[in-house]
Amino acid sequence: MSAVDDVFDAEADEAILVCLNMKKPRSFFLYAGAGSGKTRSLVEAIRTVCREQGRRLSLTGQKIGVITYTNAACDEIKQRLEFDPRVEVSTIHAFAWSLIAGYDSDIRKWLATRLLQDIGELEEAQAKSRPNSKAASDRARSIESKRRRHASLPIITRFVYSPTSDNRTRDSLNHAEVIAMTADFLSAKAGLRRLLVTRFPILLIDESQDTSRRLMDALLDVEAAYRDAFCLGLFGDMMQRIYADGKDRLAEAIPDAWAKPRKRMNHRCPTRVIALINKIRRDEDGEEQQPRSDAEPGVVRLFVVSQAIADKTAAEATIAARMAEITGDQCWADGSDSIKTLALEHSMSARRFGFERFFEPLYAVERIRTSFLQGSGAGIGLFTREILPLVSALRSKDRFAVAAVVRRTSPLLERRTLEAAGEKQVEILGNVRQACDGLLALVDAEEKPTARAVLRYVSEANLFTVPDVLLPFASADVAGADGDIDEEEGEEADQKSELGGWRLALDAPFDQIEKYDRYVRGVSQFDTHQGVKGLEFPRVMVVVSDDEARGFMFAYDKLFGAKEKSKTDLDNETAGKETTVDRTRRLFYVTCSRAEESLAVVYYAAQPAQARDAMIRQAWFDAEEIELIA
């Protein structure tokens, strides 16, 4: 390890410390590319502030606020700071709720307005639909559910919310509502802005490029109003923006008065990978990283494969064996556990891992896409945090685990139910056992059930509380359930609504939800872009294919120069709007920059020879680094 490399970006760290002087604060945006040690800089800066200005924090009761994107990142930073009480580390959802909790009257008004708006939109769609269609029936049930929620608002005295659970009770708020509400309240309420600045004179946001644009805009307005008393510190890299609801062109919105330190060394990747990712982002922002002086050379290869090849899994196994030959690293040949496979389009992973029918309808719903990729949301949580854990416990015959899952959330074992039963509690326990046995028999039947069948069983057995979003599908008397499906309306007009997405997704086999859950938790061979950001792996295989991505959000042929940009792309570029090429470039950068030792890019192309020639002209890869796979 080179000591000189370790302090290469010391100037950036020193600039941050100057900004964190609470007597004379200055907001900043730290550019920190892949592998630059961003989290280390954040932790060391906080430690220094606590050491030098901690007494002031203790006397005033103020804290340094730190917002991270995931619970795992939150826990890591807390541990590295040794749980210092002067620092409040939280996810964006927990932070938002800490600001608005208790504003019950304002929450009630906000929800009433939002629900009436949602009902109006549903009724408008209902008026245009065929009255006897399945979609119309689902929509009618959703309207009724929202009306019931709207009618119940006056009797709710206190709203509740948990950043880590599914928030299904009538008095609870969901994740999207809390973020949207916080942004609106910060914009409209001077008192809340003062409270934020008083409580957190320093607020640091990790992965700031992926913070909700509405909330980021509100925080930038707060900073502008309280610049002399408030430091807003943003850590991030616009090239690593993943979520669609992050603020586009955040770097351009940063005021001139802010400090803009930069960390330019990549401590993770070998020199060849760094050269590649510098070229990938050259046309985006021109930022370049420098490798450590003791960095290994590393190996990069591009394999161009015909998209018509029948067995892509076999092709990728052949490529892994070839990488073992090239690198001399036999771990490439040992199988999937030694290789991290990253498909640049989630649907590609869904097809390879076998959960496409469940995944694609919900992924297509833009309104819930971010939460869906995070595995959050009431509908998802019913399956992944209640039904799946119960099924797992039942299959392993772990009576204690079964009891723990059911006792935690099942209506069958609510305190008031048990109290009302009196001496008949044994009968209730028998009902619970019967309900559990029936669930196990259903999911393990020779004919695999659909997710809808499991949902209906859970609802009829009262095993778990069904969230509002799934209520339209929880009973067997749904109109059209016997096959009367309006294909045009079901597949087109209603497909991109949350209701339509769930209607299609629930027709998938139940076991696909288990595969989806493993994918979003990052415990499969395949991984999400969100899941790997900040992580690193010795051997990385990046798989790209326009054919498999179906032109949904990405365009690899255009990025790689094998296909001309469309007029829409060029018009968007001219207007400064995001294009499919922009999105594709960012994801390609994030995935390639995970590699610590060697990187294989597998490119499925309609015309492999032409694609190879285009990549040679583009000069991201040397000609001898590109191989055609028959």
Short mmCIF file of C-alpha atoms in Angstrom, two decimals, residues 8-310:
data_model
loop_
_atom_site.label_atom_id
_atom_site.label_comp_id
_atom_site.label_asym_id
_atom_site.label_seq_id
_atom_site.Cartn_x
_atom_site.Cartn_y
_atom_site.Cartn_z
CA PHE A 8 -3.69 11.85 -2.72
CA ASP A 9 -7.08 13.51 -2.20
CA ALA A 10 -6.21 15.16 1.12
CA GLU A 11 -6.97 18.57 -0.37
CA ALA A 12 -10.60 17.58 -0.90
CA ASP A 13 -10.88 16.29 2.67
CA GLU A 14 -9.39 19.51 4.02
CA ALA A 15 -11.83 21.57 1.95
CA ILE A 16 -14.75 19.66 3.49
CA LEU A 17 -13.49 20.36 7.03
CA VAL A 18 -13.34 24.09 6.31
CA CYS A 19 -16.98 23.94 5.19
CA LEU A 20 -18.04 22.16 8.39
CA ASN A 21 -17.08 25.06 10.67
CA MET A 22 -20.37 25.78 12.45
CA LYS A 23 -19.35 29.39 13.14
CA LYS A 24 -18.93 29.98 9.43
CA PRO A 25 -20.58 27.11 7.54
CA ARG A 26 -20.33 26.65 3.81
CA SER A 27 -22.30 24.14 1.79
CA PHE A 28 -20.48 21.85 -0.62
CA PHE A 29 -20.87 19.21 -3.30
CA LEU A 30 -18.12 16.58 -3.18
CA TYR A 31 -17.56 14.86 -6.51
CA ALA A 32 -16.45 11.33 -5.66
CA GLY A 33 -16.20 8.83 -8.50
CA ALA A 34 -16.26 5.06 -8.20
CA GLY A 35 -13.89 3.60 -5.62
CA SER A 36 -12.71 7.02 -4.43
CA GLY A 37 -13.27 6.43 -0.71
CA LYS A 38 -16.31 8.67 -0.39
CA THR A 39 -17.65 6.96 2.74
CA ARG A 40 -14.23 7.14 4.42
CA SER A 41 -14.11 10.89 3.74
CA LEU A 42 -17.59 11.33 5.19
CA VAL A 43 -16.78 9.37 8.35
CA GLU A 44 -13.41 11.06 8.93
CA ALA A 45 -14.93 14.52 8.46
CA ILE A 46 -17.63 13.78 11.05
CA ARG A 47 -15.08 12.40 13.51
CA THR A 48 -13.03 15.60 13.21
CA VAL A 49 -16.09 17.82 13.72
CA CYS A 50 -17.10 15.86 16.81
CA ARG A 51 -13.58 16.10 18.18
CA GLU A 52 -13.16 19.83 17.53
CA GLN A 53 -16.73 21.15 17.80
CA GLY A 54 -18.46 18.39 19.72
CA ARG A 55 -18.82 20.44 22.91
CA ARG A 56 -20.89 23.01 21.04
CA LEU A 57 -23.14 20.27 19.69
CA SER A 58 -23.60 18.79 23.17
CA LEU A 59 -24.39 22.15 24.82
CA THR A 60 -26.93 23.19 22.19
CA GLY A 61 -28.51 19.77 21.76
CA GLN A 62 -27.85 19.97 18.04
CA LYS A 63 -26.69 17.09 15.87
CA ILE A 64 -24.90 16.36 12.64
CA GLY A 65 -27.46 14.80 10.32
CA VAL A 66 -26.36 12.10 7.88
CA ILE A 67 -28.72 10.70 5.24
CA THR A 68 -27.79 7.46 3.50
CA TYR A 69 -29.67 5.50 0.86
CA THR A 70 -29.90 2.04 2.41
CA ASN A 71 -30.27 0.59 5.89
CA ALA A 72 -27.04 -1.35 5.37
CA ALA A 73 -25.09 1.86 4.62
CA CYS A 74 -26.75 3.51 7.59
CA ASP A 75 -25.63 0.71 9.94
CA GLU A 76 -22.09 0.75 8.54
CA ILE A 77 -21.64 4.48 9.14
CA LYS A 78 -23.10 4.24 12.66
CA GLN A 79 -20.66 1.47 13.52
CA ARG A 80 -17.68 3.34 12.09
CA LEU A 81 -18.67 6.39 14.17
CA GLU A 82 -19.04 4.15 17.23
CA PHE A 83 -22.69 5.23 17.60
CA ASP A 84 -21.74 8.78 18.56
CA PRO A 85 -24.92 10.37 20.04
CA ARG A 86 -24.06 13.72 18.44
CA VAL A 87 -24.61 12.21 14.98
CA GLU A 88 -27.99 11.11 13.67
CA VAL A 89 -27.57 8.69 10.78
CA SER A 90 -30.75 7.64 8.99
CA THR A 91 -32.23 6.69 5.65
CA ILE A 92 -34.04 9.39 3.70
CA HIS A 93 -37.43 7.98 4.76
CA ALA A 94 -36.56 7.93 8.46
CA PHE A 95 -35.12 11.44 8.23
CA ALA A 96 -38.21 12.78 6.46
CA TRP A 97 -40.54 11.27 9.06
CA SER A 98 -38.46 12.75 11.91
CA LEU A 99 -39.30 16.18 10.48
CA ILE A 100 -43.05 15.83 9.90
CA ALA A 101 -44.15 13.37 12.62
CA GLY A 102 -46.75 15.04 14.79
CA TYR A 103 -48.05 17.45 12.14
CA ASP A 104 -51.24 15.40 12.15
CA SER A 105 -53.65 18.15 11.09
CA ASP A 106 -51.47 19.09 8.12
CA ILE A 107 -50.96 15.43 7.21
CA ARG A 108 -54.73 14.91 7.26
CA LYS A 109 -55.32 17.84 4.90
CA TRP A 110 -52.54 16.74 2.56
CA LEU A 111 -53.85 13.17 2.42
CA ALA A 112 -57.43 14.32 1.85
CA THR A 113 -56.32 16.36 -1.16
CA ARG A 114 -54.15 13.56 -2.54
CA LEU A 115 -56.84 10.89 -2.14
CA LEU A 116 -59.48 13.02 -3.86
CA GLN A 117 -57.02 13.62 -6.68
CA ASP A 118 -56.33 9.88 -7.01
CA ILE A 119 -60.05 9.09 -6.93
CA GLY A 120 -60.70 11.67 -9.63
CA GLU A 121 -58.04 10.16 -11.88
CA LEU A 122 -59.42 6.64 -11.36
CA GLU A 123 -62.99 7.78 -12.05
CA GLU A 124 -61.85 9.50 -15.23
CA ALA A 125 -60.20 6.30 -16.40
CA GLN A 126 -63.28 4.33 -15.33
CA ALA A 127 -65.56 6.49 -17.47
CA LYS A 128 -63.49 5.60 -20.55
CA SER A 129 -63.35 1.86 -19.87
CA ARG A 130 -65.67 -1.02 -20.67
CA PRO A 131 -67.92 -1.53 -17.63
CA ASN A 132 -67.66 -5.32 -17.48
CA SER A 133 -63.92 -5.64 -17.96
CA LYS A 134 -61.58 -7.03 -15.34
CA ALA A 135 -59.70 -3.73 -15.21
CA ALA A 136 -62.94 -1.83 -14.51
CA SER A 137 -63.75 -4.17 -11.64
CA ASP A 138 -60.27 -3.77 -10.14
CA ARG A 139 -60.48 -0.02 -10.53
CA ALA A 140 -63.89 0.14 -8.85
CA ARG A 141 -62.52 -1.70 -5.84
CA SER A 142 -59.53 0.66 -5.67
CA ILE A 143 -61.85 3.68 -5.80
CA GLU A 144 -63.91 2.23 -2.97
CA SER A 145 -60.75 1.55 -0.92
CA LYS A 146 -59.54 5.13 -1.36
CA ARG A 147 -62.98 6.49 -0.48
CA ARG A 148 -62.96 4.46 2.73
CA ARG A 149 -59.53 5.81 3.59
CA HIS A 150 -60.67 9.37 2.85
CA ALA A 151 -63.77 8.91 5.03
CA SER A 152 -61.65 7.57 7.91
CA LEU A 153 -59.27 10.56 7.99
CA PRO A 154 -61.34 12.69 10.43
CA ILE A 155 -61.28 9.98 13.13
CA ILE A 156 -57.50 9.47 12.99
CA THR A 157 -55.93 11.44 15.82
CA ARG A 158 -52.32 10.47 15.17
CA PHE A 159 -50.70 9.16 12.00
CA VAL A 160 -47.98 6.52 12.20
CA TYR A 161 -45.19 5.43 9.90
CA SER A 162 -42.28 2.99 9.94
CA PRO A 163 -39.39 3.34 7.45
CA THR A 164 -38.71 -0.41 7.63
CA SER A 165 -42.19 -1.96 7.52
CA ASP A 166 -45.18 -1.95 5.20
CA ASN A 167 -47.48 0.51 7.02
CA ARG A 168 -50.83 -1.15 6.35
CA THR A 169 -53.09 0.13 9.11
CA ARG A 170 -55.63 2.83 8.33
CA ASP A 171 -53.68 5.39 10.39
CA SER A 172 -50.34 4.69 8.68
CA LEU A 173 -48.58 6.48 5.82
CA ASN A 174 -46.68 4.83 2.99
CA HIS A 175 -43.10 5.55 1.94
CA ALA A 176 -43.91 7.64 -1.13
CA GLU A 177 -46.39 9.77 0.83
CA VAL A 178 -43.84 10.61 3.52
CA ILE A 179 -41.24 11.81 0.99
CA ALA A 180 -43.74 13.85 -1.05
CA MET A 181 -45.31 15.32 2.09
CA THR A 182 -41.95 16.33 3.56
CA ALA A 183 -40.96 18.10 0.35
CA ASP A 184 -44.26 19.98 0.26
CA PHE A 185 -44.15 20.90 3.96
CA LEU A 186 -40.56 22.18 3.75
CA SER A 187 -41.57 24.38 0.83
CA ALA A 188 -44.69 25.74 2.52
CA LYS A 189 -43.84 25.94 6.23
CA ALA A 190 -41.23 28.42 7.45
CA GLY A 191 -41.39 26.88 10.92
CA LEU A 192 -40.39 23.46 9.63
CA ARG A 193 -37.45 24.97 7.73
CA ARG A 194 -36.27 26.70 10.92
CA LEU A 195 -36.68 23.47 12.86
CA LEU A 196 -34.52 21.60 10.35
CA VAL A 197 -31.72 24.16 10.46
CA THR A 198 -31.84 24.45 14.25
CA ARG A 199 -31.79 20.71 14.81
CA PHE A 200 -29.16 19.93 12.16
CA PRO A 201 -26.74 22.83 11.53
CA ILE A 202 -24.83 20.30 9.40
CA LEU A 203 -26.73 17.94 7.09
CA LEU A 204 -24.72 15.51 4.96
CA ILE A 205 -26.35 13.46 2.18
CA ASP A 206 -24.63 10.38 0.77
CA GLU A 207 -25.55 9.26 -2.78
CA SER A 208 -27.12 12.69 -3.22
CA GLN A 209 -27.62 12.14 -6.94
CA ASP A 210 -30.32 9.56 -6.13
CA THR A 211 -32.20 11.59 -3.52
CA SER A 212 -35.79 12.36 -4.57
CA ARG A 213 -35.74 15.44 -6.80
CA ARG A 214 -38.67 17.05 -4.97
CA LEU A 215 -37.00 16.66 -1.59
CA MET A 216 -33.63 17.77 -2.96
CA ASP A 217 -35.20 20.91 -4.43
CA ALA A 218 -36.78 21.68 -1.05
CA LEU A 219 -33.45 21.21 0.75
CA LEU A 220 -31.65 23.46 -1.74
CA ASP A 221 -34.27 26.15 -1.02
CA VAL A 222 -33.70 25.75 2.72
CA GLU A 223 -29.96 26.11 2.22
CA ALA A 224 -30.39 29.28 0.17
CA ALA A 225 -32.54 30.84 2.90
CA TYR A 226 -30.22 29.90 5.81
CA ARG A 227 -26.80 29.93 4.15
CA ASP A 228 -25.08 31.66 7.10
CA ALA A 229 -26.30 29.10 9.64
CA PHE A 230 -26.59 25.86 7.73
CA CYS A 231 -24.19 23.54 5.90
CA LEU A 232 -25.71 21.19 3.35
CA GLY A 233 -23.05 18.72 2.26
CA LEU A 234 -23.73 16.55 -0.77
CA PHE A 235 -21.58 13.50 -1.51
CA GLY A 236 -21.97 11.81 -4.86
CA ASP A 237 -21.26 11.34 -8.52
CA MET A 238 -23.84 12.19 -11.18
CA MET A 239 -22.44 9.40 -13.35
CA GLN A 240 -23.70 6.94 -10.73
CA ARG A 241 -27.30 8.18 -10.65
CA ILE A 242 -29.48 5.08 -10.81
CA TYR A 243 -33.00 5.95 -9.70
CA ALA A 244 -35.30 7.75 -12.10
CA ASP A 245 -36.70 10.00 -9.36
CA GLY A 246 -33.27 11.44 -8.50
CA LYS A 247 -32.61 15.03 -9.48
CA ASP A 248 -31.40 15.23 -13.07
CA ARG A 249 -28.33 17.47 -13.57
CA LEU A 250 -27.94 18.06 -9.85
CA ALA A 251 -24.37 19.29 -10.33
CA GLU A 252 -25.63 22.12 -12.55
CA ALA A 253 -28.08 23.22 -9.82
CA ILE A 254 -25.33 23.71 -7.24
CA PRO A 255 -24.93 27.46 -6.46
CA ASP A 256 -21.63 29.18 -7.24
CA ALA A 257 -21.23 30.04 -3.55
CA TRP A 258 -20.77 26.36 -2.67
CA ALA A 259 -17.41 24.63 -2.39
CA LYS A 260 -16.91 21.89 -4.98
CA PRO A 261 -14.05 19.63 -3.87
CA ARG A 262 -13.11 16.59 -5.95
CA LYS A 263 -11.69 13.16 -5.17
CA ARG A 264 -9.83 11.94 -8.23
CA MET A 265 -8.16 8.67 -7.17
CA ASN A 266 -9.79 5.30 -7.66
CA HIS A 267 -8.57 2.96 -4.92
CA ARG A 268 -10.63 -0.03 -6.08
CA CYS A 269 -10.04 -0.86 -9.72
CA PRO A 270 -6.98 -2.03 -11.67
CA THR A 271 -5.45 0.40 -14.16
CA ARG A 272 -7.09 -1.16 -17.23
CA VAL A 273 -10.58 -0.90 -15.74
CA ILE A 274 -9.96 2.73 -14.74
CA ALA A 275 -8.86 3.55 -18.29
CA LEU A 276 -12.10 2.00 -19.57
CA ILE A 277 -14.46 3.82 -17.19
CA ASN A 278 -12.68 7.12 -17.90
CA LYS A 279 -13.47 6.61 -21.59
CA ILE A 280 -17.08 5.64 -20.82
CA ARG A 281 -17.76 8.94 -19.06
CA ARG A 282 -15.58 11.14 -21.28
CA ASP A 283 -18.50 12.28 -23.45
CA GLU A 284 -20.69 12.78 -20.38
CA ASP A 285 -18.65 15.11 -18.16
CA GLY A 286 -14.97 14.60 -18.92
CA GLU A 287 -14.14 13.58 -15.34
CA GLU A 288 -11.12 11.28 -15.07
CA GLN A 289 -9.79 9.16 -12.24
CA GLN A 290 -6.24 8.16 -11.50
CA PRO A 291 -5.22 4.63 -10.43
CA ARG A 292 -3.11 3.98 -7.35
CA SER A 293 0.60 3.69 -8.03
CA ASP A 294 0.45 0.14 -6.66
CA ALA A 295 -2.65 -0.86 -8.67
CA GLU A 296 -2.53 -4.11 -10.62
CA PRO A 297 -2.82 -3.94 -14.43
CA GLY A 298 -6.07 -5.93 -14.50
CA VAL A 299 -7.80 -7.58 -17.45
CA VAL A 300 -10.73 -6.32 -19.56
CA ARG A 301 -12.36 -8.25 -22.41
CA LEU A 302 -15.35 -7.62 -24.66
CA PHE A 303 -17.13 -10.68 -26.06
CA VAL A 304 -19.53 -10.01 -28.94
CA VAL A 305 -22.18 -12.72 -29.31
CA SER A 306 -25.04 -13.11 -31.76
CA GLN A 307 -28.32 -12.20 -30.08
CA ALA A 308 -29.89 -15.10 -31.99
CA ILE A 309 -27.89 -17.66 -30.00
CA ALA A 310 -30.32 -20.10 -28.40
#
